[in-house]
XYZ file of C-alpha atoms in Angstrom:
623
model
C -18.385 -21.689 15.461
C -22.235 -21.603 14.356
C -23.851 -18.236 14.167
C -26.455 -17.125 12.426
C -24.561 -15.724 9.168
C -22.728 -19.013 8.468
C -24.176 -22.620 8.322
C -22.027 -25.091 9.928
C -21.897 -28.221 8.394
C -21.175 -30.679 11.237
C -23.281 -33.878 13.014
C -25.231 -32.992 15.466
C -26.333 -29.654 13.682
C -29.759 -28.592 13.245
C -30.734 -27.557 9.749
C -33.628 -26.970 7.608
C -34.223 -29.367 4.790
C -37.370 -29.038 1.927
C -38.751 -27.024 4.238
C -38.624 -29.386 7.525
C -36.279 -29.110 10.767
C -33.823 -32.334 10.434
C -30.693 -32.718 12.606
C -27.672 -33.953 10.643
C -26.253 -36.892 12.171
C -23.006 -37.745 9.897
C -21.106 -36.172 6.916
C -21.365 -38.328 4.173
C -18.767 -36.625 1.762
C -17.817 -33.255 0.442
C -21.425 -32.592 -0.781
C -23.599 -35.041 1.291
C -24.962 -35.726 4.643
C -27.355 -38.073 6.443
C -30.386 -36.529 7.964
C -32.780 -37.052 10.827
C -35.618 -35.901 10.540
C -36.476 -34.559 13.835
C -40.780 -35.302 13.875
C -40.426 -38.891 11.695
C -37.018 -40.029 13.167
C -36.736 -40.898 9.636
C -32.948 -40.776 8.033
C -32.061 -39.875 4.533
C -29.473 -38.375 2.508
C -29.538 -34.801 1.489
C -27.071 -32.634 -0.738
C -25.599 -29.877 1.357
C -26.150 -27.548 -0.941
C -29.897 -27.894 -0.320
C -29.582 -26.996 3.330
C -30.553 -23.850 5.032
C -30.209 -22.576 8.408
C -32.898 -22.312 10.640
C -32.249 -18.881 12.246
C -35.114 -16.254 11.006
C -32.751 -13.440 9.063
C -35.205 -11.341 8.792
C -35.096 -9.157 11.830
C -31.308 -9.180 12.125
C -29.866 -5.245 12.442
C -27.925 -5.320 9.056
C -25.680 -1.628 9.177
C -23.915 -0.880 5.865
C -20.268 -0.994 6.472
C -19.855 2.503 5.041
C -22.076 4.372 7.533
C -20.485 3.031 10.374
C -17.894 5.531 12.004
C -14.013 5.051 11.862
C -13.932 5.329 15.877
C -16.756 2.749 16.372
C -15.111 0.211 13.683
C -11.990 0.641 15.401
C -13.406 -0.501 18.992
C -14.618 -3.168 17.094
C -11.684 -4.219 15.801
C -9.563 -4.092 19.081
C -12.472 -5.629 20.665
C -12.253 -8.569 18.082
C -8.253 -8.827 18.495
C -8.820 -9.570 21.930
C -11.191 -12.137 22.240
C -9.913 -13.802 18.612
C -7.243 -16.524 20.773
C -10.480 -17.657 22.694
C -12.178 -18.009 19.826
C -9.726 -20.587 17.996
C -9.885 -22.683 21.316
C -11.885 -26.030 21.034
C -13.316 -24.993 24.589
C -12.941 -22.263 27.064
C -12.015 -22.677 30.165
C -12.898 -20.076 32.859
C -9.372 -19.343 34.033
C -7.996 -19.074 30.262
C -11.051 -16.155 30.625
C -9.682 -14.779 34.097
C -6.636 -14.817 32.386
C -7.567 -12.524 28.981
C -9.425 -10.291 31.078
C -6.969 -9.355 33.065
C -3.940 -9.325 30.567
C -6.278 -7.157 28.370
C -7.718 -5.087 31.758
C -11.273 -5.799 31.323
C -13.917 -7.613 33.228
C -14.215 -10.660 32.620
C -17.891 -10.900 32.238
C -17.655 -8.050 29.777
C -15.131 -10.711 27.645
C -17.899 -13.433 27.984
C -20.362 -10.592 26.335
C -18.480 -9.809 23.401
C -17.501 -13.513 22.737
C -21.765 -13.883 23.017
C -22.104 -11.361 20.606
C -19.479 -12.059 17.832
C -20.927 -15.636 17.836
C -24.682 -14.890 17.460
C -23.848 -12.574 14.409
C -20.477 -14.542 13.421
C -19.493 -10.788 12.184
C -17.371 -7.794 13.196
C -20.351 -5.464 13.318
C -21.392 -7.499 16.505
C -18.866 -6.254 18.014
C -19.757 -2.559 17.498
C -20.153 -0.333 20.540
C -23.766 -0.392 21.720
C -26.048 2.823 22.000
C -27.254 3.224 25.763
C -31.014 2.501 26.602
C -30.477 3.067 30.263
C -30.123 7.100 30.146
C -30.730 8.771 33.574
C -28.900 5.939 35.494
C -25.395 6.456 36.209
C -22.670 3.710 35.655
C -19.537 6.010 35.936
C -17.128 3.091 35.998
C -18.511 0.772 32.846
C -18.631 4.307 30.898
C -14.634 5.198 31.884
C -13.284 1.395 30.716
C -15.155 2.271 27.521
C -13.763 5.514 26.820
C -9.826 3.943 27.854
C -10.532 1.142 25.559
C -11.996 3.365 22.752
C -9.515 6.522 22.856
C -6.492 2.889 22.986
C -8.291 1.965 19.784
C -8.412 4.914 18.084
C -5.454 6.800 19.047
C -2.760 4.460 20.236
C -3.280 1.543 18.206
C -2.692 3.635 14.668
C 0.016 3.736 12.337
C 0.591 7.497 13.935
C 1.974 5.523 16.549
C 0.673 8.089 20.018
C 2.205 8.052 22.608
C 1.001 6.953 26.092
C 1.192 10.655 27.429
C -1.398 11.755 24.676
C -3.601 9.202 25.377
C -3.859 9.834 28.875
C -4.678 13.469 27.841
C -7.246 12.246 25.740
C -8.893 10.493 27.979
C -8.674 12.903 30.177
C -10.514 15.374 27.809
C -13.373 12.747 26.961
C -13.913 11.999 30.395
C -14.505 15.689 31.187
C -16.813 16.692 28.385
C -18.600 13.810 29.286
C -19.000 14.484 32.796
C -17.032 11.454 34.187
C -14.948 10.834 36.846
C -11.227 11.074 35.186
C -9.113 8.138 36.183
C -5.528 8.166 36.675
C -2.941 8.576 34.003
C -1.634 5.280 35.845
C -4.623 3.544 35.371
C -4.625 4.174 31.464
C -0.753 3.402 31.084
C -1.450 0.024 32.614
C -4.477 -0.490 30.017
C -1.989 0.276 27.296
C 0.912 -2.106 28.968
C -1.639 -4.507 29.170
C -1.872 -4.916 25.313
C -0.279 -7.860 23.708
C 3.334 -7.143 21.914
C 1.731 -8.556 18.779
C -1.119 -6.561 18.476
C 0.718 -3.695 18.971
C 2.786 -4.110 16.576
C 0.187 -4.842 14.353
C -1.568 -1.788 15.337
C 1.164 0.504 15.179
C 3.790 -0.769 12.756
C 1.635 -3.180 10.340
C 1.054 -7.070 9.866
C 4.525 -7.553 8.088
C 6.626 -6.314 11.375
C 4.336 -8.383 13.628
C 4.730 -11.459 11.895
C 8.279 -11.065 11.103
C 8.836 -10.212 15.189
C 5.849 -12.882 16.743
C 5.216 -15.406 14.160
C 7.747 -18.972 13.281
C 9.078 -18.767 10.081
C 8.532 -21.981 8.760
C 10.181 -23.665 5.729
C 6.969 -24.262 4.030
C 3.917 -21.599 3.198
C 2.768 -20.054 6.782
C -0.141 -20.697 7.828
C -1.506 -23.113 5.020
C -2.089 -25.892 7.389
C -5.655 -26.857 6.134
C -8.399 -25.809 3.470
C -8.908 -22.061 3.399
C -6.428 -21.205 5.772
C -4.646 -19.114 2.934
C -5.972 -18.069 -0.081
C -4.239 -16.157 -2.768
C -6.017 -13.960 -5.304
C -4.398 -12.597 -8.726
C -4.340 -11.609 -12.062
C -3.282 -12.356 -15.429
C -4.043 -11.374 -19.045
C -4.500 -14.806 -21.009
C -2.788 -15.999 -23.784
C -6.024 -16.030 -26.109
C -8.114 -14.044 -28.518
C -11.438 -14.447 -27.999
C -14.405 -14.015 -30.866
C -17.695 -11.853 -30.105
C -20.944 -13.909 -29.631
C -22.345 -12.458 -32.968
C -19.864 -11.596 -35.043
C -17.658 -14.232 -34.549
C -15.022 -11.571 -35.184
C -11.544 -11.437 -32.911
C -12.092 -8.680 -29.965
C -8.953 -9.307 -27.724
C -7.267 -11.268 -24.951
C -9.123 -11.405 -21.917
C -8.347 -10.966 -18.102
C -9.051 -13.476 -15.363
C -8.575 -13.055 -11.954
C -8.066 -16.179 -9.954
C -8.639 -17.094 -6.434
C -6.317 -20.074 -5.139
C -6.006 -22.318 -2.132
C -2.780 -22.601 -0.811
C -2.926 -25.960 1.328
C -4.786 -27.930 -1.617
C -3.575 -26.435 -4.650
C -7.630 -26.312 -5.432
C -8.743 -23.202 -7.303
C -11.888 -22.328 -5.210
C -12.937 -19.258 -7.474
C -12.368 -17.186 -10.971
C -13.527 -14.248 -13.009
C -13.104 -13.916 -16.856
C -13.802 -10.584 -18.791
C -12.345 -7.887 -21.099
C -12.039 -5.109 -18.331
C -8.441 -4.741 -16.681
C -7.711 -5.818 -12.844
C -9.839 -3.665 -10.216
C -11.516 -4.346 -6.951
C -14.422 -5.119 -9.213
C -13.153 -7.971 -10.350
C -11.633 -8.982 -7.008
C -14.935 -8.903 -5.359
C -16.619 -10.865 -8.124
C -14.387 -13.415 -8.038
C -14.310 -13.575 -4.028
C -17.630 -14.110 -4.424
C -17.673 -16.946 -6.224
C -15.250 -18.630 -4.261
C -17.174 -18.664 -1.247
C -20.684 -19.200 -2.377
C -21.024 -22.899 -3.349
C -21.344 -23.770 -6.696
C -23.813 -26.443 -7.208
C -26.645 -24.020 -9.423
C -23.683 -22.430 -11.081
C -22.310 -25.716 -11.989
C -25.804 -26.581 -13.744
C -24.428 -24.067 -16.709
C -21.529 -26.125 -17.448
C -21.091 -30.271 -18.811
C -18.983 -31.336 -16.170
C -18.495 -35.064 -14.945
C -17.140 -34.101 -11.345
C -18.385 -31.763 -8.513
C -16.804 -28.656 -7.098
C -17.530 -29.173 -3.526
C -15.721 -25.664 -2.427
C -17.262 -23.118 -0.633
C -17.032 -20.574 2.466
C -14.841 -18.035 4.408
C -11.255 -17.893 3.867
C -9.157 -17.705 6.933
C -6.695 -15.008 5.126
C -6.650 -14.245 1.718
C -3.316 -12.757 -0.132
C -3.484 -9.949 -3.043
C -1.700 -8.108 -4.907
C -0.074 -4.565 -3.215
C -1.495 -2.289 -6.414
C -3.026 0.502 -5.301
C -6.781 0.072 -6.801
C -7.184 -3.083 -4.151
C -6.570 -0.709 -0.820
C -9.919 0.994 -0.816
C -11.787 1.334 1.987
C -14.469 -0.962 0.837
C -12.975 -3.714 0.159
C -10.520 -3.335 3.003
C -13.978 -3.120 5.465
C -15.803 -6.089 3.839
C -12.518 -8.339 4.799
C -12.825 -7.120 8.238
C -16.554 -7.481 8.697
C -16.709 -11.420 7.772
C -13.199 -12.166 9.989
C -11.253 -12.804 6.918
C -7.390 -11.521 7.115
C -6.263 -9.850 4.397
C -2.559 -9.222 3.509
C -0.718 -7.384 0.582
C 1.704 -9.004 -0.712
C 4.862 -7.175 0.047
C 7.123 -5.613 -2.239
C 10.242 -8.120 -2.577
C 8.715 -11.089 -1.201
C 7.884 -12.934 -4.478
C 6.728 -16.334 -2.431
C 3.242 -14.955 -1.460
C 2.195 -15.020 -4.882
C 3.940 -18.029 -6.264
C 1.677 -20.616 -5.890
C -1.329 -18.754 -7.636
C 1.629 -18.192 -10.677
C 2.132 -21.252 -10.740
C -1.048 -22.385 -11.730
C -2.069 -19.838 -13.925
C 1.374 -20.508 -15.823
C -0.052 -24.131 -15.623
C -3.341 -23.010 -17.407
C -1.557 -20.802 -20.192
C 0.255 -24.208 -21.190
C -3.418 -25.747 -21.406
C -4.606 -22.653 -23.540
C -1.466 -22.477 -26.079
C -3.391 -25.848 -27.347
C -6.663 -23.679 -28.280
C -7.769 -22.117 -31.302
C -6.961 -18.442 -31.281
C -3.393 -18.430 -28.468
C -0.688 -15.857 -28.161
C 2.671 -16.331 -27.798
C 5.274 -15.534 -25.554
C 7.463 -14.538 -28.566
C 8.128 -14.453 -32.392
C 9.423 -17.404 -31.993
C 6.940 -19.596 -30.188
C 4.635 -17.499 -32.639
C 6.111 -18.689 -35.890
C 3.634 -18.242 -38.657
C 0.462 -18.807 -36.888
C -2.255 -16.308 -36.957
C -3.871 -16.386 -33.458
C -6.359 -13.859 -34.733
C -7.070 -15.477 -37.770
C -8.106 -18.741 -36.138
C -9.165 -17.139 -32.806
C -12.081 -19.099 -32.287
C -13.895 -19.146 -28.991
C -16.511 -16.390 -27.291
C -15.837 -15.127 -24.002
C -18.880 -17.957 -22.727
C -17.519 -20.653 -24.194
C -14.320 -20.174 -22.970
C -15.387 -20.000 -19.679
C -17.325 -23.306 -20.274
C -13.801 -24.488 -21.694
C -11.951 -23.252 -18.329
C -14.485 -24.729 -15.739
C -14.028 -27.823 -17.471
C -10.554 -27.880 -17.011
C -10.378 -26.963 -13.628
C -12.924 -29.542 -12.389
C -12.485 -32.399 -14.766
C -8.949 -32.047 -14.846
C -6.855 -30.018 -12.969
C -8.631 -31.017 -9.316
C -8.551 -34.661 -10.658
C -4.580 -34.517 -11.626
C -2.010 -35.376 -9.226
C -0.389 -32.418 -8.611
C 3.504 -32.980 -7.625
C 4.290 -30.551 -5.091
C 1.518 -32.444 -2.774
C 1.691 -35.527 -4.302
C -1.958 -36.181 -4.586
C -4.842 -34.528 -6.924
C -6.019 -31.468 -5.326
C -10.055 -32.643 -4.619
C -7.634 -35.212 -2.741
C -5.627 -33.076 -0.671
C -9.167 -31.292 -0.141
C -10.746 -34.191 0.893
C -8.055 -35.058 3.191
C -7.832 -31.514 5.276
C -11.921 -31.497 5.543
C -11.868 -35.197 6.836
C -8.023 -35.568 7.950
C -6.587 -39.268 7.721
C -4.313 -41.682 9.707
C -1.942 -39.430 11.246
C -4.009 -35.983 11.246
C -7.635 -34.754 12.175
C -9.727 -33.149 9.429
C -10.676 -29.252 10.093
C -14.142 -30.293 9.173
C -16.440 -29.058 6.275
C -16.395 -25.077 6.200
C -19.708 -22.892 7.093
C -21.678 -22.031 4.661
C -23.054 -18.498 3.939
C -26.402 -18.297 5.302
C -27.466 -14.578 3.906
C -25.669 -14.661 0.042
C -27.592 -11.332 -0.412
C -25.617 -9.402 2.427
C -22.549 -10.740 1.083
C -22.716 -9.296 -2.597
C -23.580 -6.179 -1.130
C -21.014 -5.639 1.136
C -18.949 -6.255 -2.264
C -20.961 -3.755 -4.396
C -19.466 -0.051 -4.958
C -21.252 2.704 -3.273
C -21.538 6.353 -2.984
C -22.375 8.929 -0.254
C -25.017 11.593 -1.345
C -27.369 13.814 -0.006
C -30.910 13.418 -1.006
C -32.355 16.111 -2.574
C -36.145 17.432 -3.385
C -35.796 15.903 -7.223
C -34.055 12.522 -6.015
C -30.340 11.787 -6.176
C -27.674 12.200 -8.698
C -24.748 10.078 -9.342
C -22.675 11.154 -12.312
C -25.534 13.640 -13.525
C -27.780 10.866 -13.675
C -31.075 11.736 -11.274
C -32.608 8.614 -9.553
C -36.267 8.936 -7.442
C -38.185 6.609 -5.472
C -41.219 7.840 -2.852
C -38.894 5.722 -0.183
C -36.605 8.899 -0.136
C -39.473 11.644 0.405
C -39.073 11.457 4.012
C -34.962 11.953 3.693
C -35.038 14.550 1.280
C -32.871 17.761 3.059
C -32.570 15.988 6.282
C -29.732 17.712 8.577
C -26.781 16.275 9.056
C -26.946 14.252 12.850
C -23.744 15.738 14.047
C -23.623 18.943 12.172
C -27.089 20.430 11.346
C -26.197 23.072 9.389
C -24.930 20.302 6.774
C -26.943 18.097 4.960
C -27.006 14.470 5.438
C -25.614 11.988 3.234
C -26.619 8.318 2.674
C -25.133 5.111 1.525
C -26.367 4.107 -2.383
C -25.001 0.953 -3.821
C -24.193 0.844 -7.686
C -23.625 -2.176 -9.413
C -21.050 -0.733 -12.336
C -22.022 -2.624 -14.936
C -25.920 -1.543 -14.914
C -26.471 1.939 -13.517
C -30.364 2.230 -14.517
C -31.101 1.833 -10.556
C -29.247 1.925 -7.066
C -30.102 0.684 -3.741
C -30.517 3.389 -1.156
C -29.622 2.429 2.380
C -32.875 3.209 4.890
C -30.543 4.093 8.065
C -33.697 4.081 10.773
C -34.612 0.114 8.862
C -31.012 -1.147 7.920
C -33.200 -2.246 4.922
C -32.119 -1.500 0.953
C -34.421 0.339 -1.281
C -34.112 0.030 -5.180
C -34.092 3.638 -6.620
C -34.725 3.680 -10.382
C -33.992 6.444 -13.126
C -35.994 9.175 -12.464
C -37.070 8.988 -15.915
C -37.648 5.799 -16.476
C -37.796 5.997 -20.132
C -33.452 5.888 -20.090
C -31.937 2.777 -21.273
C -29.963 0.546 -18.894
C -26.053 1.341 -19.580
C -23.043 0.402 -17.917
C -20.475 2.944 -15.887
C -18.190 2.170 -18.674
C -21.236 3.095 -21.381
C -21.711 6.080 -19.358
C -18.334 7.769 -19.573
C -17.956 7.171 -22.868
C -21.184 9.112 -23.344
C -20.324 12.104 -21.168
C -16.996 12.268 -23.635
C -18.764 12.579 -26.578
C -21.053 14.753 -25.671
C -18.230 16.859 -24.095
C -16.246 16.867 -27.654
C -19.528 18.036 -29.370
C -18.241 20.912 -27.533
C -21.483 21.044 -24.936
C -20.581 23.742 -22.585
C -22.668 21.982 -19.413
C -23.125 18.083 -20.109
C -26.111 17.172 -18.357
C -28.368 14.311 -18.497
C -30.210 14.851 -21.490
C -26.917 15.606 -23.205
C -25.680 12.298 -22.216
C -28.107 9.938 -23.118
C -28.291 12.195 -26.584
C -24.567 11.370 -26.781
C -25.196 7.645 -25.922
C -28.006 7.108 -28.241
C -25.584 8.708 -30.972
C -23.203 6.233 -30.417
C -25.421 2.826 -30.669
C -26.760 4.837 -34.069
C -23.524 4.526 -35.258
C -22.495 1.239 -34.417
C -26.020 -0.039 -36.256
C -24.730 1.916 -38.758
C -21.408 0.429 -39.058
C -21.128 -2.633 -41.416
C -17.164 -3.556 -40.978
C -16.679 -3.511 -37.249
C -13.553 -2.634 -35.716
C -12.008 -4.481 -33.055
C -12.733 -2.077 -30.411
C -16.674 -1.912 -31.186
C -16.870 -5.370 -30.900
C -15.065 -5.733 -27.779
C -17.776 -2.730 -26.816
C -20.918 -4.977 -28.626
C -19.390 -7.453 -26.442
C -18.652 -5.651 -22.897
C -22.559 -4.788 -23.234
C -23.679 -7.924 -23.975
C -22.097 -9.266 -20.693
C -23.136 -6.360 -18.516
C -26.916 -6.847 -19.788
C -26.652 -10.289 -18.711
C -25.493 -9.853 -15.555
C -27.918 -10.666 -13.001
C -30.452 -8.099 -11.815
C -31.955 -7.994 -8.093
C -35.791 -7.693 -7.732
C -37.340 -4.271 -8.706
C -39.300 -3.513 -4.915
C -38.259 -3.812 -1.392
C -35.049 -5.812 -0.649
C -35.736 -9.223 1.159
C -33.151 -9.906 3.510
C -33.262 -13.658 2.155
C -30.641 -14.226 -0.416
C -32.167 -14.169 -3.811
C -30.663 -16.154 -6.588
C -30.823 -13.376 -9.164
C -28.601 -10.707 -7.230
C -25.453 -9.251 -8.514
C -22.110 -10.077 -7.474
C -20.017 -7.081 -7.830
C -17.732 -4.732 -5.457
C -15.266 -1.164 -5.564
C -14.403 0.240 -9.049
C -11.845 3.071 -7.506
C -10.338 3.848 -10.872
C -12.774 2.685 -14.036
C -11.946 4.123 -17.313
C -13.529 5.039 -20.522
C -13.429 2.357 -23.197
C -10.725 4.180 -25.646
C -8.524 4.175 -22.912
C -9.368 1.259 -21.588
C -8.899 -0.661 -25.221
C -5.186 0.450 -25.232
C -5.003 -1.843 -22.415
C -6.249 -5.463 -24.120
């Protein structure tokens, strides 16, 4: 399905190439095609990564995900469970539409208007509930369907599991305050019968009961029928000590967090770094799996391409609690992608990602620098002795193992190399059709910031402040005090972005222009420091026994610190693993400092949630 958020890469699609309209007329491979050029009638052969859409971005209505109500995300939702079996049909026909309005008790022309609007913005926010321009002219029936379908959404399909009888009340209730005719408790119990067994059960008594009660359990993995029908994402601590990039001195074993396509056995994403599991590192590492990797590739001296991009279908992770916040949970939602914990006694949903990390610890035991499983293994070898590698160049190390070799290597559960089996599910063979190459993500931008952390604040005559850190930027003036829209006697609060690993600005959310503003330190003359840099600070200054630790009395504290780390000539292991965390969060890439252009920009970070970050002392006693 082509909309204007994904590129489908398909013949017959009309793309922008160098700047010129072509019209691709056949796939070549994984990462070519043949173009047309549409004024010429010209052919020639273009890299897919160098395509763009041609739909103007720039005046799309782009709502943060966090300032959109629970009620209207849950009409949303039920409004994209309903017309989700149409949209897996190759084509529509108008009785299968007859059919879905009237299971689901809805007009049909209303089904062929939210179908038309989840495929111009290919996102869940497209199905959001409209605000009415037509005020003055009464529709009483349109406006009671909406409030049965909305009070269903929000009240009956819940885990508190309503019953009919209060939803008819409700309804009742919303239909009188809002001067509508009140239709018969009938009329809403047949809404509610109405309602498909599955997503009901989804609704009421979560995705495990519905599957186990609506879905064939089949001998092999569920679902993983073709590439990026089922991805699974974990974590591991490898077996490796890793050297800083200028000491050269051992700093610990590293965590990588792995994303993992079920069907091919290709790895489509990863993460490396010293800090422990999070949502953080889950985002970044969702990111790169669907953004293609062509540029990124450009860093690394690889002989083969990596031809793996786009949306997963449903992606698996791991039940801890630190993954369930609401952000992450909402960014799933908003691109269509289905996500599903892995349940507690069901080790299969996360043995095919074990597997092939256990696969790459074999691979690493041959490095300079390894752990052990035991004493044993161990014997006499001193891993930290003749650890070896920086946290870079094992990265460089890893990429080159999973494109050069691991892709390449017949793998024996499938019985072909993995770029094989990838190969084979975009372009099918013999005996089955290929799903086709996946869309690609027109606006990277939106994407890494629907995967950055944010906070809700009110905006105050000096600015904001985050963590007693004060930001200010003229774009807020015209916020600052503004009364809360519901409850004026409150203040407002906004939506601010925060990448974690440089705090020195945020992006404020302009809710009039859906448009991101950067808002710097109010005094500019702070150094850029990480979250992590930042707590660290606040408990120093805290043990200097500072009654109040404000700003100044952090940045005194942090400033203390570096003083003492210059000053330090043998360096521990835990200030070089800190020398080192910096260095990586300095280099992480910054987004431009002025207005945010809703084109994706190469240089933007790629981060998401931290619900649960922790100082570096405690967070050392984890490596």
């Amino acid at each position: 399905m082509a909309n204007n958020k994904t590129l489908k890469i398909a013949a017959g699609q009309q793309v922008v190439y160098r700047g010129q309209k072509h019209r691709i007329s056949q796939v070549l491979s994984l990462a070519e095609v043949e173009l047309l050029d549409e004024q010429t009638q010209q052919l020639c052969t273009a890299d897919i990564s160098e395509l763009e859409s041609v739909v103007a971005m720039a005046d799309d209505f782009k709502p943060d995900l966090q300032v959109i109500t629970d009620e209207a995300w849950a009409i949303a939702k039920l409004r994209y469970d309903i017309i989700k079996p149409l949209l897996d049909l190759p084509s529509r026909t108008r009785l299968q539409m007859e059919d879905a309005a009237a299971k689901h008790g809805i007009y049909v022309t209303t089904l062929y208007r939210w179908i038309k609007d989840y495929s111009d913005s290919g996102l869940l926010t497209g199905l959001l509930p409209k605000q009415r321009r037509d005020k003055g002219q009464v529709r009483f029936d349109d406006q009671v369907e909406e409030v049965i379908r909305q009070v269903i959404a929000t009240e009956y399909l819940s885990k508190q599991k309503k019953s009919v009888h209060k939803v008819c009340s409700r309804v009742r209730e919303l239909c009188l305050e809002r001067g509508l005719a009140v239709p018969h408790a009938n009329t809403v119990r047949n809404r509610v019968k109405a309602l498909s067994g599955e997503l009901v059960a989804a609704a009421r008594l979560g995705r495990k009961t519905a599957d186990l009660s609506y879905k064939p359990h089949e001998g092999k993995f569920p679902g993983a029928d073709y590439p990026l029908a089922v991805v699974q994402i974990d974590h591991t601590k490898l077996d490796i000590i890793l050297v800083d990039d200028h000491y050269r001195q051992p700093i610990g074993r590293p965590w990588i967090t792995l994303a993992f396509d079920v069907y091919s056995r290709m790895i489509i994403g990863f993460y490396v770094s010293f800090d422990p599991p999070s949502a953080l590192s889950t985002g970044l590492c969702l990111v790169h799996a669907i953004l293609p990797k062509d540029k990124w590739l450009n860093n690394f001296d690889v002989k083969n391409q990596w031809p793996v991009w786009g949306l997963p279908v449903k992606v698996h992770l791991d039940n801890a609690k630190e993954f369930r916040g609401q952000m992450l949970t909402r960014a799933f939602e908003q691109y269509g992608i289905d996500i599903e914990w892995r349940p507690v006694g069901r080790p299969n949903f996360g043995a095919h990602v074990e597997r092939v990390l256990g696969t790459f610890s074999k691979e690493i035991h041959e490095l300079a620098g390894a752990t052990f499983a035991n004493v044993r293994q161990k014997g006499e070898y001193d891993s930290e002795g003749k650890a070896a590698l920086t946290l870079s160049e094992f990265e460089a190390w890893l990429t080159t193992c999973i494109v050069d070799v691991y892709h390449q290597k017949v793998h024996s559960s499938i019985g072909m190399a993995p770029i094989a089996a990838w190969h084979k599910g975009i372009f099918g063979d013999d005996q089955n059709p290929g799903a086709g190459l996946p869309a690609k993500i027109t606006d990277e931008y939106k994407l890494r910031l629907d995967l950055m952390p944010f906070e809700l604040r009110t905006v105050q005559d000096y600015g904001v402040q985050i963590d007693e850190i004060h930001y200010y930027h003229d774009v807020l003036r015209r916020w600052i005090n503004a009364p809360d829209l519901k409850e004026p006697s409150k203040k407002r609060k906004f939506t601010f972005r925060r990448d974690p690993r440089d705090i020195s600005q945020i992006w404020f959310y302009d809710p009039e222009l859906s448009t991101y503003y950067p808002i710097p330190y109010r005094d500019t003359s702070h150094p850029a420091i990480s979250i992590w840099e930042l707590r660290e600070a606040k408990s120093r200054a805290e043990a200097d026994g500072r009654r109040h630790v404000d700003e100044r009395a952090i940045f005194d504290a942090y400033e203390r610190m570096r003083e003492i780390e210059r000053q330090s000539i043998d360096k521990s292991k835990a200030v070089r693993r800190l020398h080192q965390r910096r260095k990586g969060h300095s280099e992480a890439h910054k987004p431009l400092n002025d207005v945010v252009s809703p084109k994706p920009a190469e240089q933007w970070p790629t981060d998401t949630a931290v619900p649960d970050i922790q100082p570096f002392d405690e967070m050392d006693d984890l490596l």
